[in-house]
Amino acid sequence: MTTGSIEFGLNSFGDVPTDGARTLSDAETVRLLIEEAKLAEKVGLDIFSIGEHYREGYVDSAGPVLLAGMATATERIRLGTSVTVLSTNDPVRLYNEFSTLDALSNGRAQLVLGRASQTQSFPLFGYNLEDYETLFEEKLDLFMKLQREMPTTWSGSVRAPLVEQTLHPTMRPGGIPTWIGVGGSPNSVIRAAHYGLPLMLAIIGGEPHRFAGHVDLYFRALEQFGKPMQPVGQHALGLIADTDEEASETWWKSWQPLITQMGQERGFYPPTRERYELELATGALFVGSPETVAQKIVRMTKELQISRFDLKYDIGGLSVDARSRTIELLGTQVAPRVRELLAAESQLETAGATHE
Amino acid sequence: MSDLQSTLPTIGILGAGKVGTVLSRLLLAAGYPVHIAGSGSPAKISLIIDVLAPGAVAMTAADVARTSDIVILALPLGKYRSIPADLLEGKLVVDAMNYWWEVDGIRDDLNDPRVSTSELIQSFLPTSRVVKAYNHMGYHDLDEGPTPAGTPGRKAIGIAGDDDLALSDVAALVDASGFDPVLVGSLRDSIALQPGSELFGANFTASGVQDALTRFPTTERGLEVAAAREQEIAA
Ligand SMILES: NC(=O)c1ccc[n+]([C@@H]2O[C@H](COP(=O)([O-])OP(=O)(O)OC[C@H]3O[C@@H](n4cnc5c(N)ncnc54)[C@H](OP(=O)(O)O)[C@@H]3O)[C@@H](O)[C@H]2O)c1
């Protein structure tokens, strides 16, 4: 296990924010995202990623275009997706977009492939939800083949076959970092291991340590498939403010209506404030002061052996200021504090080891 | 197998996903032998079971149905027709499934206010004794929630069915797995445990479940269900 080293990312779904009493327009939100990516780079964060949604209140539907904008506005930060809904994308088009992004950004492109919990893209692009598994399986197979062997010959049931096809611009050898996002299904963990791809755990509710079994499963499966070790990352939701109380109050104002709406769409009742407090204390929400959030991330590095932590910092209705404050604090306070705590621990471990 | 043969019934679980693996762990911890299957060959899930539910035996769905005393359905509801119905004849079947359109697609047959989805399952398995249980609690709450009987604040699982003996067997199972069983009523009444009801997603104590149940007829969903059923009778 590689203790001590950890990367920090930001995830945005392009949630539309407020500025004072005003809600930003979609176009303003798009432009804000570029500014936020620049800020993320300025405060030393490693990765900026955006999601893929097709509904009111989110402007991340054209991911590669947004990322291209960020690529020309930044220099060092890596740019990717928090989840690309592979099943409803064409792998050839995706390759073209991300090889272009990688060229444009000078080798900073990456992505996470997964199902995503929202499925608007299926009806929108004329896919059947029941075909989800086949679509994902086959398209992952093709996408990885395109990245790993060019020219590519491929045939399957979900798109036209390819014969000795070469795509341009061609990606760097081996392709770009491609992670598999999972939300708890053990089968998806096995799939990531099968392809030897790094694992991104999307943990949005409940106690994160219940994913420890999945991490164990992932490492054992990698071993069984004869694949080299790969990193595990965590995607979490949260907000960082100067005090726990401020963070908790600010987040609740956006989270409560969001969960209520999700509940209405899916048929569950919104959680109580009590449940919310529990999510903050021991659950999946990373909402609090820099120290609180840093301590919680350190716990994750132990319980889940993560070496990448991505915070989804935007949530509908949050103010532009609260968003930028989270980005700033994650970069300038949380990240260094986590690294400091991890370094102190590994020093202790080494000291312990030499005294034995 | 050890020679310490368990006197507890063997539990079969159809579905080796989030819920199936959590229920396996809970029931193994309670001492039950557990047989489990995904949609495919046992080899496909053997590592998953090894790591996430060590002690459970991976089999084909048909073998699970054949070799178990009680069979829990923990597969996507939309796939219920792939359940090996003939092998479940006469058995006690626990229905933990829900209609979840993000998985099942938009299906009016699974979202009918007149007919609970467990009634659908009962008519698909006419000679089995179907009891609804374990469906309304999120899998992470199921995972984190179990406590010994009598623990203050112990969480509860609503159960519903038409056969008293089957209900008492499932009540014992729920209790052994770490939750207070709360009787919700008949399979027809199990609609109060489905998506759209206050109990769906609930991680309540027994009295919380009872209270929500009492409120159900006066909630928007309760009224919708009652109106739809009345119309059906009138027609
Ligand atoms: N998620 C929750 O919090 C929750 C809580 C309570 C109840 N439920 C209900 O429990 C059920 C399972 O949900 P889940 O979240 O565990 O889904 P999941 O993680 O997707 O797992 C579904 C499992 O069912 C298997 N399966 C599919 N068809 C089968 C068949 N014919 N025979 C045997 N196994 C089959 C799948 O195997 P393959 O991968 O091989 O297809 C997979 O192992 C659903 O009805 C859901 O509504 C879910």
XYZ file of C-alpha atoms in Angstrom, chain B residues 21-232:
212
model
C -24.213 -9.559 -0.658
C -25.321 -7.482 2.336
C -28.164 -9.876 3.178
C -25.767 -12.801 2.828
C -23.454 -11.266 5.385
C -26.273 -10.552 7.820
C -27.716 -14.039 7.570
C -24.360 -15.794 7.735
C -23.618 -13.801 10.862
C -26.889 -15.086 12.288
C -25.774 -18.644 11.612
C -27.852 -19.502 8.548
C -26.333 -21.456 5.687
C -26.522 -19.194 2.621
C -26.642 -20.191 -1.029
C -26.375 -17.376 -3.561
C -26.561 -16.788 -7.310
C -26.186 -13.981 -9.842
C -27.652 -14.179 -13.312
C -24.807 -16.259 -14.657
C -22.443 -19.025 -13.659
C -21.200 -19.377 -10.074
C -17.638 -18.794 -11.322
C -18.624 -15.251 -12.229
C -19.456 -14.377 -8.621
C -17.138 -16.684 -6.704
C -14.545 -14.002 -5.933
C -17.261 -11.512 -5.009
C -18.724 -14.008 -2.561
C -15.306 -15.002 -1.220
C -14.535 -11.420 -0.329
C -17.883 -9.829 0.425
C -19.806 -12.747 1.904
C -17.299 -15.400 2.897
C -19.072 -18.582 3.875
C -21.914 -18.270 1.400
C -21.960 -20.841 -1.388
C -22.103 -19.562 -4.967
C -24.358 -21.608 -7.250
C -26.530 -21.241 -10.299
C -29.929 -19.649 -9.715
C -31.591 -23.008 -10.382
C -29.444 -24.729 -7.749
C -30.131 -21.996 -5.239
C -33.849 -22.429 -5.813
C -33.572 -26.194 -5.552
C -31.378 -26.416 -2.457
C -32.737 -23.661 -0.228
C -35.619 -23.660 2.235
C -36.275 -19.945 1.989
C -35.405 -17.979 -1.152
C -34.827 -14.225 -1.094
C -35.323 -12.318 -4.344
C -32.617 -9.647 -4.595
C -32.467 -9.109 -8.327
C -33.795 -6.199 -10.397
C -37.594 -6.336 -10.348
C -37.727 -5.782 -14.083
C -36.091 -9.195 -14.517
C -38.527 -11.134 -12.358
C -39.572 -13.333 -15.252
C -36.087 -14.869 -15.239
C -36.699 -16.316 -11.749
C -36.856 -20.137 -11.947
C -40.527 -20.288 -10.954
C -41.055 -24.042 -11.237
C -38.188 -24.733 -8.829
C -39.767 -22.509 -6.195
C -43.004 -24.450 -5.984
C -44.304 -24.601 -2.447
C -41.349 -22.619 -1.061
C -41.248 -19.588 1.121
C -40.071 -16.701 -1.051
C -39.005 -13.334 0.342
C -39.465 -10.477 -2.089
C -36.911 -7.691 -1.482
C -37.354 -6.134 -4.919
C -38.500 -2.666 -5.909
C -39.397 -0.887 -9.051
C -36.501 1.477 -9.746
C -36.949 3.108 -13.116
C -33.305 4.120 -13.377
C -32.620 0.383 -13.630
C -35.814 -1.216 -14.857
C -36.767 1.451 -17.396
C -40.223 3.012 -17.426
C -42.623 0.144 -16.751
C -46.270 0.895 -16.056
C -46.897 -2.707 -15.025
C -44.450 -2.282 -12.118
C -45.858 1.056 -11.073
C -49.563 0.318 -10.832
C -51.204 1.821 -7.731
C -53.825 -0.928 -7.802
C -51.472 -3.891 -7.629
C -48.459 -4.196 -5.362
C -45.379 -5.605 -7.043
C -45.328 -8.459 -4.530
C -48.795 -9.437 -5.735
C -47.305 -9.614 -9.227
C -44.562 -11.862 -7.900
C -47.119 -14.016 -6.082
C -49.053 -14.530 -9.309
C -45.819 -15.363 -11.110
C -45.068 -17.913 -8.356
C -48.606 -19.181 -7.701
C -47.664 -22.088 -5.433
C -44.946 -20.285 -3.468
C -45.694 -18.400 -0.286
C -44.488 -14.863 -0.965
C -43.602 -12.412 1.804
C -42.381 -8.891 1.189
C -39.378 -7.945 3.351
C -36.042 -6.112 3.305
C -37.125 -3.939 0.371
C -37.708 -0.565 1.966
C -34.366 0.006 3.636
C -31.384 1.258 1.609
C -28.643 -1.335 1.342
C -26.174 0.763 3.281
C -28.627 1.070 6.145
C -29.164 -2.678 6.013
C -25.417 -3.050 6.164
C -24.845 -0.638 9.035
C -28.074 -1.178 10.932
C -28.227 -4.627 12.525
C -28.228 -4.824 16.320
C -29.159 -7.567 18.781
C -32.806 -7.885 19.787
C -33.699 -5.509 22.582
C -31.094 -2.883 21.699
C -32.626 0.548 22.266
C -33.254 2.290 18.955
C -33.050 -0.973 17.028
C -34.081 -0.427 13.418
C -37.113 -2.176 11.963
C -38.087 -3.864 8.709
C -41.692 -3.943 7.543
C -42.955 -7.317 6.342
C -46.162 -8.193 4.509
C -47.759 -11.404 3.321
C -50.891 -13.501 3.073
C -49.721 -16.625 4.891
C -49.416 -16.452 8.682
C -46.893 -19.239 9.027
C -44.721 -17.738 6.301
C -44.956 -14.358 7.993
C -43.812 -15.745 11.310
C -40.888 -17.509 9.625
C -39.843 -14.281 7.943
C -40.312 -12.360 11.191
C -37.842 -14.758 12.805
C -35.426 -14.269 9.913
C -35.633 -10.484 10.123
C -35.117 -10.589 13.873
C -32.124 -12.923 13.555
C -30.574 -10.652 10.939
C -30.619 -7.731 13.368
C -33.892 -5.868 12.857
C -37.301 -5.670 14.500
C -39.946 -7.113 12.200
C -43.094 -5.011 11.871
C -46.209 -6.512 10.362
C -47.505 -4.283 7.596
C -50.386 -6.481 6.455
C -51.230 -8.519 3.374
C -49.374 -8.588 0.053
C -51.953 -6.126 -1.162
C -51.013 -3.829 1.717
C -47.310 -4.146 0.860
C -47.810 -1.229 -1.510
C -47.173 0.860 1.606
C -43.553 -0.405 1.477
C -43.033 0.490 -2.178
C -41.457 3.548 -3.779
C -43.679 6.562 -3.271
C -44.566 5.731 0.313
C -43.059 7.291 3.391
C -41.651 3.912 4.388
C -39.638 3.570 1.216
C -36.076 4.384 2.146
C -37.036 4.468 5.817
C -34.482 3.560 8.435
C -36.850 3.762 11.387
C -37.419 1.972 14.665
C -40.460 -0.283 15.024
C -42.604 2.541 16.355
C -41.427 4.796 13.522
C -42.489 2.169 11.000
C -45.833 1.771 12.779
C -46.440 5.513 12.771
C -45.637 5.842 9.085
C -47.941 2.945 8.398
C -50.775 4.587 10.307
C -50.242 7.774 8.348
C -50.084 6.033 4.976
C -53.820 6.189 4.054
C -53.847 9.953 4.577
C -50.696 10.647 2.540
C -50.796 11.678 -1.104
C -49.660 8.228 -2.181
C -52.097 6.507 0.164
C -54.974 8.509 -1.277
C -53.828 7.779 -4.822
C -53.702 4.056 -4.107
C -57.117 4.068 -2.416
C -58.716 5.997 -5.271
C -57.234 3.723 -7.928
C -58.381 0.636 -6.083
C -61.877 1.987 -5.536
C -62.203 2.753 -9.201
C -61.128 -0.762 -10.010
